[in-house]
Amino acid sequence: MTAFSLPELFAALPAEFADAFDAEAPWDLLGAALDRVLGKLPSQSFDILIPPDINLLGDQISIGRGTRILPGVVIEGPVRIGCDCELRPGAYVRGGVWIGDSCVVGANVEIKRAILFDGAKAPHLSYVGDSILGAGVNLGAGTVLSNFRHDGAEISIPFPGGRLATSRRKLGAVLGDGVLTGCNSVLHPGVVVGRETQIYPGVQLRSGIYPAKSVIKLQQQLDVTPLR
């Protein structure tokens, strides 16, 4: 147990991950637990007709019924995509990804080594690396979940009085259910946000632990002067 409790993140977990979840280290789901779940996927399992202009790379790709995949999408296994999802033009699902039901991966969005719970959405121009998106999370256009320090060091997460070791060199964000990010927000490596918190546009959110049911705003002062 840590000396600092993380905020409430998820009301429920996908059955595939429930036994592996550690409330004090939720990012551990991105390790052996994700490998184990994806390792059980069949070589190919498609409950939809795959359009000819979709690029499928590698093995172990599963796509559920009702999912809509638009032209120009690249999917690299191992990947599990649930039912009634939408993958929009130019989306790149790089592999090591588990996507629940009714999720959206938007135009020119890149997702790598990530878990999306049911109803999570990254609709426009986002990068989601080594991250967990809780149920109903919505990323505003241009949101970046950065996952790697420039010095390549292990990512540790500061909290009052200490730091949480993650044993990971790559870790983006863990976003609780219903978290909303504004356009062009950037979450630095090692961010944990409690459920239903709203992050306003343009926020640069440094590594840390942020409470549930809060609003995070950027304080900005504009200087407007007349033309000479």
PDB file of C-alpha atoms in Angstrom:
ATOM      1  CA  MET A   1       0.000   0.000   0.000  1.00  0.00           C
ATOM      2  CA  THR A   2       1.124   3.514  -0.700  1.00  0.00           C
ATOM      3  CA  ALA A   3       1.103   6.311   1.849  1.00  0.00           C
ATOM      4  CA  PHE A   4      -1.236   8.232  -0.410  1.00  0.00           C
ATOM      5  CA  SER A   5      -4.545   6.897  -1.731  1.00  0.00           C
ATOM      6  CA  LEU A   6      -5.415   7.440  -5.355  1.00  0.00           C
ATOM      7  CA  PRO A   7      -8.759   9.060  -6.178  1.00  0.00           C
ATOM      8  CA  GLU A   8     -11.749   7.014  -7.235  1.00  0.00           C
ATOM      9  CA  LEU A   9     -11.228   6.012 -10.854  1.00  0.00           C
ATOM     10  CA  PHE A  10     -13.615   3.333 -12.110  1.00  0.00           C
ATOM     11  CA  ALA A  11     -17.115   2.256 -11.117  1.00  0.00           C
ATOM     12  CA  ALA A  12     -16.566  -1.107 -12.774  1.00  0.00           C
ATOM     13  CA  LEU A  13     -13.843  -2.890 -14.691  1.00  0.00           C
ATOM     14  CA  PRO A  14     -14.075  -4.975 -17.848  1.00  0.00           C
ATOM     15  CA  ALA A  15     -14.298  -8.600 -16.784  1.00  0.00           C
ATOM     16  CA  GLU A  16     -11.041  -9.382 -18.575  1.00  0.00           C
ATOM     17  CA  PHE A  17      -9.097  -7.074 -16.233  1.00  0.00           C
ATOM     18  CA  ALA A  18     -11.033  -7.243 -12.962  1.00  0.00           C
ATOM     19  CA  ASP A  19      -8.833  -9.865 -11.277  1.00  0.00           C
ATOM     20  CA  ALA A  20      -5.601  -8.045 -12.167  1.00  0.00           C
ATOM     21  CA  PHE A  21      -6.584  -4.570 -10.991  1.00  0.00           C
ATOM     22  CA  ASP A  22      -4.635  -2.960  -8.158  1.00  0.00           C
ATOM     23  CA  ALA A  23      -6.281   0.244  -6.960  1.00  0.00           C
ATOM     24  CA  GLU A  24      -2.886   1.529  -5.754  1.00  0.00           C
ATOM     25  CA  ALA A  25      -1.182   0.847  -9.095  1.00  0.00           C
ATOM     26  CA  PRO A  26      -3.833   0.958 -11.854  1.00  0.00           C
ATOM     27  CA  TRP A  27      -1.152   1.392 -14.536  1.00  0.00           C
ATOM     28  CA  ASP A  28      -0.104  -2.222 -13.922  1.00  0.00           C
ATOM     29  CA  LEU A  29      -3.015  -3.229 -16.185  1.00  0.00           C
ATOM     30  CA  LEU A  30      -0.879  -2.026 -19.103  1.00  0.00           C
ATOM     31  CA  GLY A  31       1.729  -4.696 -18.417  1.00  0.00           C
ATOM     32  CA  ALA A  32       1.343  -8.448 -18.046  1.00  0.00           C
ATOM     33  CA  ALA A  33      -2.438  -8.206 -17.625  1.00  0.00           C
ATOM     34  CA  LEU A  34      -2.883  -6.601 -21.046  1.00  0.00           C
ATOM     35  CA  ASP A  35      -0.453  -9.063 -22.635  1.00  0.00           C
ATOM     36  CA  ARG A  36      -2.396 -11.971 -21.148  1.00  0.00           C
ATOM     37  CA  VAL A  37      -5.760 -10.694 -22.395  1.00  0.00           C
ATOM     38  CA  LEU A  38      -4.508  -9.941 -25.893  1.00  0.00           C
ATOM     39  CA  GLY A  39      -2.589 -13.212 -26.016  1.00  0.00           C
ATOM     40  CA  LYS A  40      -5.890 -15.101 -25.838  1.00  0.00           C
ATOM     41  CA  LEU A  41      -7.211 -13.492 -29.025  1.00  0.00           C
ATOM     42  CA  PRO A  42      -7.664 -15.706 -32.075  1.00  0.00           C
ATOM     43  CA  SER A  43      -5.552 -15.081 -35.151  1.00  0.00           C
ATOM     44  CA  GLN A  44      -8.419 -13.198 -36.804  1.00  0.00           C
ATOM     45  CA  SER A  45     -11.975 -12.712 -35.592  1.00  0.00           C
ATOM     46  CA  PHE A  46     -14.181 -10.333 -37.540  1.00  0.00           C
ATOM     47  CA  ASP A  47     -17.890  -9.951 -36.844  1.00  0.00           C
ATOM     48  CA  ILE A  48     -18.130  -7.343 -39.618  1.00  0.00           C
ATOM     49  CA  LEU A  49     -17.154  -7.198 -43.254  1.00  0.00           C
ATOM     50  CA  ILE A  50     -13.743  -5.561 -43.529  1.00  0.00           C
ATOM     51  CA  PRO A  51     -13.727  -2.858 -46.238  1.00  0.00           C
ATOM     52  CA  PRO A  52     -10.978  -3.221 -48.852  1.00  0.00           C
ATOM     53  CA  ASP A  53      -9.409   0.156 -48.043  1.00  0.00           C
ATOM     54  CA  ILE A  54      -8.550  -0.847 -44.462  1.00  0.00           C
ATOM     55  CA  ASN A  55      -4.977  -1.912 -43.653  1.00  0.00           C
ATOM     56  CA  LEU A  56      -4.654  -4.871 -41.275  1.00  0.00           C
ATOM     57  CA  LEU A  57      -1.126  -5.643 -40.104  1.00  0.00           C
ATOM     58  CA  GLY A  58       0.150  -8.462 -37.940  1.00  0.00           C
ATOM     59  CA  ASP A  59      -1.857 -11.120 -36.141  1.00  0.00           C
ATOM     60  CA  GLN A  60      -4.491 -11.435 -33.413  1.00  0.00           C
ATOM     61  CA  ILE A  61      -7.022  -8.818 -34.491  1.00  0.00           C
ATOM     62  CA  SER A  62     -10.574  -9.073 -33.166  1.00  0.00           C
ATOM     63  CA  ILE A  63     -13.394  -6.738 -34.245  1.00  0.00           C
ATOM     64  CA  GLY A  64     -16.899  -6.920 -32.810  1.00  0.00           C
ATOM     65  CA  ARG A  65     -20.290  -6.658 -34.476  1.00  0.00           C
ATOM     66  CA  GLY A  66     -21.700  -3.270 -35.354  1.00  0.00           C
ATOM     67  CA  THR A  67     -18.296  -1.602 -35.512  1.00  0.00           C
ATOM     68  CA  ARG A  68     -17.830   0.851 -38.355  1.00  0.00           C
ATOM     69  CA  ILE A  69     -14.380   1.324 -39.898  1.00  0.00           C
ATOM     70  CA  LEU A  70     -13.900   4.134 -42.381  1.00  0.00           C
ATOM     71  CA  PRO A  71     -11.321   4.401 -45.197  1.00  0.00           C
ATOM     72  CA  GLY A  72      -7.656   4.832 -44.410  1.00  0.00           C
ATOM     73  CA  VAL A  73      -7.642   3.152 -40.997  1.00  0.00           C
ATOM     74  CA  VAL A  74      -4.548   1.115 -40.047  1.00  0.00           C
ATOM     75  CA  ILE A  75      -4.935  -1.631 -37.431  1.00  0.00           C
ATOM     76  CA  GLU A  76      -1.856  -3.481 -36.202  1.00  0.00           C
ATOM     77  CA  GLY A  77      -2.322  -6.535 -34.000  1.00  0.00           C
ATOM     78  CA  PRO A  78      -2.653  -7.621 -31.353  1.00  0.00           C
ATOM     79  CA  VAL A  79      -5.808  -5.535 -31.023  1.00  0.00           C
ATOM     80  CA  ARG A  80      -9.261  -6.145 -29.633  1.00  0.00           C
ATOM     81  CA  ILE A  81     -11.994  -3.750 -30.826  1.00  0.00           C
ATOM     82  CA  GLY A  82     -15.412  -4.222 -29.255  1.00  0.00           C
ATOM     83  CA  CYS A  83     -18.932  -3.875 -30.610  1.00  0.00           C
ATOM     84  CA  ASP A  84     -20.534  -0.716 -32.008  1.00  0.00           C
ATOM     85  CA  CYS A  85     -17.281   1.227 -32.184  1.00  0.00           C
ATOM     86  CA  GLU A  86     -16.314   3.767 -34.828  1.00  0.00           C
ATOM     87  CA  LEU A  87     -12.849   4.166 -36.317  1.00  0.00           C
ATOM     88  CA  ARG A  88     -12.655   7.259 -38.480  1.00  0.00           C
ATOM     89  CA  PRO A  89     -10.400   8.052 -41.491  1.00  0.00           C
ATOM     90  CA  GLY A  90      -6.687   8.006 -40.790  1.00  0.00           C
ATOM     91  CA  ALA A  91      -6.910   6.354 -37.366  1.00  0.00           C
ATOM     92  CA  TYR A  92      -3.829   4.315 -36.451  1.00  0.00           C
ATOM     93  CA  VAL A  93      -4.275   1.578 -33.842  1.00  0.00           C
ATOM     94  CA  ARG A  94      -0.676   0.500 -33.375  1.00  0.00           C
ATOM     95  CA  GLY A  95      -0.992  -2.724 -31.457  1.00  0.00           C
ATOM     96  CA  GLY A  96      -1.217  -3.827 -27.860  1.00  0.00           C
ATOM     97  CA  VAL A  97      -4.613  -2.131 -27.635  1.00  0.00           C
ATOM     98  CA  TRP A  98      -7.873  -3.255 -26.013  1.00  0.00           C
ATOM     99  CA  ILE A  99     -10.932  -1.213 -26.973  1.00  0.00           C
ATOM    100  CA  GLY A 100     -14.296  -1.757 -25.308  1.00  0.00           C
ATOM    101  CA  ASP A 101     -17.780  -1.334 -26.785  1.00  0.00           C
ATOM    102  CA  SER A 102     -19.185   1.919 -28.221  1.00  0.00           C
ATOM    103  CA  CYS A 103     -15.791   3.621 -28.388  1.00  0.00           C
ATOM    104  CA  VAL A 104     -14.597   6.174 -30.949  1.00  0.00           C
ATOM    105  CA  VAL A 105     -11.110   6.423 -32.423  1.00  0.00           C
ATOM    106  CA  GLY A 106     -11.255   9.581 -34.486  1.00  0.00           C
ATOM    107  CA  ALA A 107      -9.649  11.004 -37.599  1.00  0.00           C
ATOM    108  CA  ASN A 108      -5.836  10.920 -37.463  1.00  0.00           C
ATOM    109  CA  VAL A 109      -5.809   9.612 -33.905  1.00  0.00           C
ATOM    110  CA  GLU A 110      -2.949   7.314 -32.911  1.00  0.00           C
ATOM    111  CA  ILE A 111      -3.417   4.797 -30.117  1.00  0.00           C
ATOM    112  CA  LYS A 112      -0.588   2.643 -28.804  1.00  0.00           C
ATOM    113  CA  ARG A 113      -0.515   0.213 -25.862  1.00  0.00           C
ATOM    114  CA  ALA A 114      -3.748   1.382 -24.311  1.00  0.00           C
ATOM    115  CA  ILE A 115      -7.012   0.248 -22.727  1.00  0.00           C
ATOM    116  CA  LEU A 116     -10.294   2.019 -23.512  1.00  0.00           C
ATOM    117  CA  PHE A 117     -13.282   1.135 -21.351  1.00  0.00           C
ATOM    118  CA  ASP A 118     -16.795   1.159 -22.831  1.00  0.00           C
ATOM    119  CA  GLY A 119     -17.841   4.485 -24.320  1.00  0.00           C
ATOM    120  CA  ALA A 120     -14.385   6.085 -24.236  1.00  0.00           C
ATOM    121  CA  LYS A 121     -13.786   8.490 -27.105  1.00  0.00           C
ATOM    122  CA  ALA A 122     -10.735  10.068 -28.718  1.00  0.00           C
ATOM    123  CA  PRO A 123     -12.593  11.705 -31.623  1.00  0.00           C
ATOM    124  CA  HIS A 124     -10.084  14.126 -33.187  1.00  0.00           C
ATOM    125  CA  LEU A 125      -6.327  14.492 -33.731  1.00  0.00           C
ATOM    126  CA  SER A 126      -5.124  12.909 -30.483  1.00  0.00           C
ATOM    127  CA  TYR A 127      -2.250  10.725 -29.333  1.00  0.00           C
ATOM    128  CA  VAL A 128      -3.010   8.080 -26.699  1.00  0.00           C
ATOM    129  CA  GLY A 129       0.131   6.259 -25.573  1.00  0.00           C
ATOM    130  CA  ASP A 130       0.410   3.696 -22.761  1.00  0.00           C
ATOM    131  CA  SER A 131      -2.775   4.978 -21.167  1.00  0.00           C
ATOM    132  CA  ILE A 132      -6.077   3.849 -19.662  1.00  0.00           C
ATOM    133  CA  LEU A 133      -9.306   5.688 -20.511  1.00  0.00           C
ATOM    134  CA  GLY A 134     -12.198   4.945 -18.186  1.00  0.00           C
ATOM    135  CA  ALA A 135     -15.803   4.532 -19.270  1.00  0.00           C
ATOM    136  CA  GLY A 136     -17.222   7.591 -20.980  1.00  0.00           C
ATOM    137  CA  VAL A 137     -13.938   9.515 -21.149  1.00  0.00           C
ATOM    138  CA  ASN A 138     -13.911  12.103 -23.931  1.00  0.00           C
ATOM    139  CA  LEU A 139     -10.705  13.661 -25.255  1.00  0.00           C
ATOM    140  CA  GLY A 140     -11.089  17.103 -26.808  1.00  0.00           C
ATOM    141  CA  ALA A 141      -9.524  17.727 -30.224  1.00  0.00           C
ATOM    142  CA  GLY A 142      -5.751  17.734 -30.136  1.00  0.00           C
ATOM    143  CA  THR A 143      -5.404  16.151 -26.695  1.00  0.00           C
ATOM    144  CA  VAL A 144      -2.023  14.476 -26.238  1.00  0.00           C
ATOM    145  CA  LEU A 145      -1.374  11.813 -23.609  1.00  0.00           C
ATOM    146  CA  SER A 146       2.404  11.868 -23.624  1.00  0.00           C
ATOM    147  CA  ASN A 147       4.062   8.660 -22.464  1.00  0.00           C
ATOM    148  CA  PHE A 148       7.866   9.064 -22.453  1.00  0.00           C
ATOM    149  CA  ARG A 149      10.335  11.262 -20.595  1.00  0.00           C
ATOM    150  CA  HIS A 150      13.072  12.922 -22.655  1.00  0.00           C
ATOM    151  CA  ASP A 151      15.733  11.331 -20.454  1.00  0.00           C
ATOM    152  CA  GLY A 152      14.177   7.866 -20.755  1.00  0.00           C
ATOM    153  CA  ALA A 153      14.045   7.455 -16.972  1.00  0.00           C
ATOM    154  CA  GLU A 154      11.423   5.460 -15.105  1.00  0.00           C
ATOM    155  CA  ILE A 155       8.238   7.424 -14.643  1.00  0.00           C
ATOM    156  CA  SER A 156       7.376   8.161 -11.029  1.00  0.00           C
ATOM    157  CA  ILE A 157       4.333  10.133  -9.955  1.00  0.00           C
ATOM    158  CA  PRO A 158       4.643  12.872  -7.321  1.00  0.00           C
ATOM    159  CA  PHE A 159       2.175  13.143  -4.473  1.00  0.00           C
ATOM    160  CA  PRO A 160       2.300  15.189  -1.244  1.00  0.00           C
ATOM    161  CA  GLY A 161       5.275  13.863   0.686  1.00  0.00           C
ATOM    162  CA  GLY A 162       6.733  11.520  -1.874  1.00  0.00           C
ATOM    163  CA  ARG A 163       6.632   9.843  -5.268  1.00  0.00           C
ATOM    164  CA  LEU A 164       4.964   6.669  -6.542  1.00  0.00           C
ATOM    165  CA  ALA A 165       7.276   4.365  -8.464  1.00  0.00           C
ATOM    166  CA  THR A 166       5.589   2.785 -11.488  1.00  0.00           C
ATOM    167  CA  SER A 167       8.450   0.566 -12.755  1.00  0.00           C
ATOM    168  CA  ARG A 168       7.546   1.815 -16.239  1.00  0.00           C
ATOM    169  CA  ARG A 169       9.610   3.846 -18.680  1.00  0.00           C
ATOM    170  CA  LYS A 170       6.502   4.475 -20.758  1.00  0.00           C
ATOM    171  CA  LEU A 171       3.298   5.621 -19.093  1.00  0.00           C
ATOM    172  CA  GLY A 172       0.797   8.175 -20.302  1.00  0.00           C
ATOM    173  CA  ALA A 173      -2.353   8.903 -18.331  1.00  0.00           C
ATOM    174  CA  VAL A 174      -4.862   6.965 -16.254  1.00  0.00           C
ATOM    175  CA  LEU A 175      -8.183   8.771 -16.622  1.00  0.00           C
ATOM    176  CA  GLY A 176     -11.130   7.784 -14.461  1.00  0.00           C
ATOM    177  CA  ASP A 177     -14.675   7.333 -15.737  1.00  0.00           C
ATOM    178  CA  GLY A 178     -16.204  10.400 -17.331  1.00  0.00           C
ATOM    179  CA  VAL A 179     -13.061  12.537 -17.426  1.00  0.00           C
ATOM    180  CA  LEU A 180     -13.253  15.259 -20.092  1.00  0.00           C
ATOM    181  CA  THR A 181     -10.278  17.039 -21.621  1.00  0.00           C
ATOM    182  CA  GLY A 182     -10.480  20.322 -23.508  1.00  0.00           C
ATOM    183  CA  CYS A 183      -9.001  20.971 -26.932  1.00  0.00           C
ATOM    184  CA  ASN A 184      -5.204  21.038 -27.190  1.00  0.00           C
ATOM    185  CA  SER A 185      -4.617  19.885 -23.640  1.00  0.00           C
ATOM    186  CA  VAL A 186      -1.373  17.991 -23.024  1.00  0.00           C
ATOM    187  CA  LEU A 187      -1.027  15.468 -20.214  1.00  0.00           C
ATOM    188  CA  HIS A 188       2.598  14.780 -19.341  1.00  0.00           C
ATOM    189  CA  PRO A 189       3.850  11.229 -18.607  1.00  0.00           C
ATOM    190  CA  GLY A 190       2.449   9.848 -15.370  1.00  0.00           C
ATOM    191  CA  VAL A 191      -0.877  11.641 -14.864  1.00  0.00           C
ATOM    192  CA  VAL A 192      -3.713  10.095 -12.835  1.00  0.00           C
ATOM    193  CA  VAL A 193      -7.073  11.898 -12.902  1.00  0.00           C
ATOM    194  CA  GLY A 194     -10.037  10.927 -10.739  1.00  0.00           C
ATOM    195  CA  ARG A 195     -13.420  10.235 -12.296  1.00  0.00           C
ATOM    196  CA  GLU A 196     -15.668  12.994 -13.700  1.00  0.00           C
ATOM    197  CA  THR A 197     -12.983  15.674 -13.566  1.00  0.00           C
ATOM    198  CA  GLN A 198     -12.962  18.280 -16.332  1.00  0.00           C
ATOM    199  CA  ILE A 199      -9.696  19.563 -17.795  1.00  0.00           C
ATOM    200  CA  TYR A 200     -10.092  22.848 -19.640  1.00  0.00           C
ATOM    201  CA  PRO A 201      -8.640  23.652 -23.101  1.00  0.00           C
ATOM    202  CA  GLY A 202      -4.932  24.344 -23.393  1.00  0.00           C
ATOM    203  CA  VAL A 203      -3.981  22.940 -19.991  1.00  0.00           C
ATOM    204  CA  GLN A 204      -0.489  21.474 -19.633  1.00  0.00           C
ATOM    205  CA  LEU A 205      -1.033  18.884 -16.913  1.00  0.00           C
ATOM    206  CA  ARG A 206       2.196  17.812 -15.247  1.00  0.00           C
ATOM    207  CA  SER A 207       2.807  14.381 -13.784  1.00  0.00           C
ATOM    208  CA  GLY A 208       0.737  13.975 -10.660  1.00  0.00           C
ATOM    209  CA  ILE A 209      -2.484  12.818  -9.041  1.00  0.00           C
ATOM    210  CA  TYR A 210      -5.594  14.926  -9.557  1.00  0.00           C
ATOM    211  CA  PRO A 211      -8.836  14.536  -7.578  1.00  0.00           C
ATOM    212  CA  ALA A 212     -12.187  13.277  -8.767  1.00  0.00           C
ATOM    213  CA  LYS A 213     -15.108  15.573  -9.607  1.00  0.00           C
ATOM    214  CA  SER A 214     -12.966  18.672 -10.051  1.00  0.00           C
ATOM    215  CA  VAL A 215     -12.340  21.363 -12.641  1.00  0.00           C
ATOM    216  CA  ILE A 216      -8.773  22.040 -13.796  1.00  0.00           C
ATOM    217  CA  LYS A 217      -8.357  25.429 -15.487  1.00  0.00           C
ATOM    218  CA  LEU A 218      -5.463  27.272 -17.053  1.00  0.00           C
ATOM    219  CA  GLN A 219      -4.897  30.681 -15.496  1.00  0.00           C
ATOM    220  CA  GLN A 220      -4.035  33.009 -18.357  1.00  0.00           C
ATOM    221  CA  GLN A 221      -3.635  36.747 -18.607  1.00  0.00           C
ATOM    222  CA  LEU A 222      -3.933  38.432 -22.003  1.00  0.00           C
ATOM    223  CA  ASP A 223      -2.236  41.686 -22.917  1.00  0.00           C
ATOM    224  CA  VAL A 224      -4.154  43.396 -25.751  1.00  0.00           C
ATOM    225  CA  THR A 225      -2.735  46.692 -27.043  1.00  0.00           C
ATOM    226  CA  PRO A 226      -3.786  48.834 -30.006  1.00  0.00           C
ATOM    227  CA  LEU A 227      -1.801  48.779 -33.226  1.00  0.00           C
ATOM    228  CA  ARG A 228       0.529  51.700 -33.746  1.00  0.00           C
TER     229      ARG A 228
END
